[in-house]
mmCIF file of C-alpha atoms in Angstrom:
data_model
loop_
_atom_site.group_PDB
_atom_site.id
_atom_site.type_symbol
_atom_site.label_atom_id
_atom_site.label_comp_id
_atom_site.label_asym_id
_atom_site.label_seq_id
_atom_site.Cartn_x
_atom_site.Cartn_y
_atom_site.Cartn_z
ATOM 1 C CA UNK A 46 0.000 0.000 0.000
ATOM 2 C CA UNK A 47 1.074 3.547 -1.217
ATOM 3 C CA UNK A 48 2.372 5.519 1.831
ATOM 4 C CA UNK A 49 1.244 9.119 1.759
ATOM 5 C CA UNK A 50 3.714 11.995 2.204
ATOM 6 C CA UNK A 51 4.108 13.399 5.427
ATOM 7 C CA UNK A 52 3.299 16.987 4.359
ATOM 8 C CA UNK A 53 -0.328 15.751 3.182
ATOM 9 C CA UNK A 54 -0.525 13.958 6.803
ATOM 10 C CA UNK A 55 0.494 17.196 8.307
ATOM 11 C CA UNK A 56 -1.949 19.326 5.992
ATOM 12 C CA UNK A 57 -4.483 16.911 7.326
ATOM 13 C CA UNK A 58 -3.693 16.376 10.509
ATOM 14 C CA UNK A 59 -3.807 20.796 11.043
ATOM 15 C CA UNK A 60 -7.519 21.008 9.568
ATOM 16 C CA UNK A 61 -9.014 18.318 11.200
ATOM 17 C CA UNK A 62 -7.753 20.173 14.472
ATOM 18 C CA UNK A 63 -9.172 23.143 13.384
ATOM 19 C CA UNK A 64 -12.973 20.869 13.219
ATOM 20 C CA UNK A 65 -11.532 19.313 16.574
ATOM 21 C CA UNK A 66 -11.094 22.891 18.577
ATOM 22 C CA UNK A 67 -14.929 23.616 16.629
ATOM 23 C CA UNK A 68 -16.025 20.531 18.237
ATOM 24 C CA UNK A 69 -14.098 21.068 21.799
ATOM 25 C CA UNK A 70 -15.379 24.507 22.210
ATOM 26 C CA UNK A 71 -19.005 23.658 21.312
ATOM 27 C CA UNK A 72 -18.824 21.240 24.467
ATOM 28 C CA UNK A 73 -17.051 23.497 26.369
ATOM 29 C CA UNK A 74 -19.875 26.203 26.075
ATOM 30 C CA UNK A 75 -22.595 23.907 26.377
ATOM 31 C CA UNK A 76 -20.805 22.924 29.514
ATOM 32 C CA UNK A 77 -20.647 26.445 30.957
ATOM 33 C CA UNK A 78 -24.153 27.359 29.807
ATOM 34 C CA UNK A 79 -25.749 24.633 31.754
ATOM 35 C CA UNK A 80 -23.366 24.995 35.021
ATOM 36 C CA UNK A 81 -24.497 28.811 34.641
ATOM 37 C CA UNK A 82 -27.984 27.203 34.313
ATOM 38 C CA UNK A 83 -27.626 25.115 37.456
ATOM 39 C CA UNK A 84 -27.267 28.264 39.728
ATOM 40 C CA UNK A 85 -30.555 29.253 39.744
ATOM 41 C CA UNK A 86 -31.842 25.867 39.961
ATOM 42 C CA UNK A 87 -30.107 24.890 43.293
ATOM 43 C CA UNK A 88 -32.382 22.447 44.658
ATOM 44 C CA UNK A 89 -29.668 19.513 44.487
ATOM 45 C CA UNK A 90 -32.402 17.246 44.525
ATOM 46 C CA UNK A 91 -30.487 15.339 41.273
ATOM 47 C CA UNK A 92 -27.550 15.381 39.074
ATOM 48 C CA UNK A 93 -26.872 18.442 37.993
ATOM 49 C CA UNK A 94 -27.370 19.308 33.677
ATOM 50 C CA UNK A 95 -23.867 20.372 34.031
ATOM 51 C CA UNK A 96 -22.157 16.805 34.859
ATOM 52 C CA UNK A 97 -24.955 15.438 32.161
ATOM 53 C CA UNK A 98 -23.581 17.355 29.739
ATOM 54 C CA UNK A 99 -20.033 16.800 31.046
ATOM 55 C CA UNK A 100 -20.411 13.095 30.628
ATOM 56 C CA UNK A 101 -22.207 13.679 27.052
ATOM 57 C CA UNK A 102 -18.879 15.441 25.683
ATOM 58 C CA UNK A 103 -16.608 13.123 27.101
ATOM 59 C CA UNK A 104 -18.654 10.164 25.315
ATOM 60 C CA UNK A 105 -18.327 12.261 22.037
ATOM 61 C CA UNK A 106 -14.825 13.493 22.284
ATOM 62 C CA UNK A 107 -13.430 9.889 22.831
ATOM 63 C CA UNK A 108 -16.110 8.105 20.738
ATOM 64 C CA UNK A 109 -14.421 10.922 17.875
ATOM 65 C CA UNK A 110 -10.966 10.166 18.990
ATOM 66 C CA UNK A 111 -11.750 6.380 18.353
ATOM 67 C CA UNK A 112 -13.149 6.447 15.347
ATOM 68 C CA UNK A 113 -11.431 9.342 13.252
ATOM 69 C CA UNK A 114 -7.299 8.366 15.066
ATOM 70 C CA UNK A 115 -7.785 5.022 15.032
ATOM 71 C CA UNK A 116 -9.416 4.805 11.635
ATOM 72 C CA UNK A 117 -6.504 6.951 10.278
ATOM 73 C CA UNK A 118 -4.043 4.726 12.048
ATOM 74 C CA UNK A 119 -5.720 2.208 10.157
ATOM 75 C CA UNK A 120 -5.224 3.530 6.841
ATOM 76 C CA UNK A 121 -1.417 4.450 7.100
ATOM 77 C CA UNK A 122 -2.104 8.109 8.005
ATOM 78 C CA UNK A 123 0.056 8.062 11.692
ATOM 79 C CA UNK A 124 0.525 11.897 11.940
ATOM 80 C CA UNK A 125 -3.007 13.198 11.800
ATOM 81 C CA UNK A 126 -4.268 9.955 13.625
ATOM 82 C CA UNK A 127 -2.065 10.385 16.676
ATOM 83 C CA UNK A 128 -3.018 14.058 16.756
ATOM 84 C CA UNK A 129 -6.662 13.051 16.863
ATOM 85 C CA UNK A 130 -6.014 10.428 19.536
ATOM 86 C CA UNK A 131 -3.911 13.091 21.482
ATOM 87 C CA UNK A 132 -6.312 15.849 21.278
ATOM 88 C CA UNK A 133 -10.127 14.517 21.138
ATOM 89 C CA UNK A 134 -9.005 11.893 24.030
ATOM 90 C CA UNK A 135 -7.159 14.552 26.134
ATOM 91 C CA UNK A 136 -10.616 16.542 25.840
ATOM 92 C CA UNK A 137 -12.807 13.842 26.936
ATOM 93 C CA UNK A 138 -10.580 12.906 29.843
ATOM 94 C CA UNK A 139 -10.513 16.435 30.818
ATOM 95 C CA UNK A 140 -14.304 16.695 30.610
ATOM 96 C CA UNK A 141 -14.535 13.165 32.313
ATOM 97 C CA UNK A 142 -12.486 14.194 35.129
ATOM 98 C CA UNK A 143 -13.949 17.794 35.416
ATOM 99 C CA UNK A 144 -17.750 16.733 34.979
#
């Protein structure tokens, strides 16, 4: 099978981080708006929509880091699929430890 070069992994690798920051920061304001949501609803009587959508994200993120860096590994492509393994996966332990 037909290698490709490293400067089309690289090219790769930078714009799926680009979709992968996209992604991150959508969860990390959805995050914030429902922990800003949970202070005027401070009954504590159940989990809190923050940690729901905490856990949500995290499922995402390393479902994402899974599929996309693993299926690149697959195919040859090591560059972009380590930085998707490195990035989506480091956000969804962050959210699953901070959630």
């Amino acid at each position: 099978m037909d290698q490709p070069s490293t400067g089309r992994q690289v090219g790769a690798g930078v714009a799926l981080v680009v979709i992968d920051l996209v992604v991150i920061g959508w969860a990390v304001y959805s995050y914030g708006m429902a922990g800003w949501a949970d202070g005027y609803e401070s009954d504590g009587a159940g989990p809190s929509s923050a940690s729901r959508v905490a856990s949500e994200a995290a499922l995402l993120l390393g479902g994402g880091a899974v599929v996309t860096g693993g299926g690149l590994l697959a195919l040859g492509w090591r560059v972009p699929g380590v930085v998707q393994l490195v990035v989506l996966g480091g956000a969804a332990l962050l959210f699953s430890v901070g959630g």
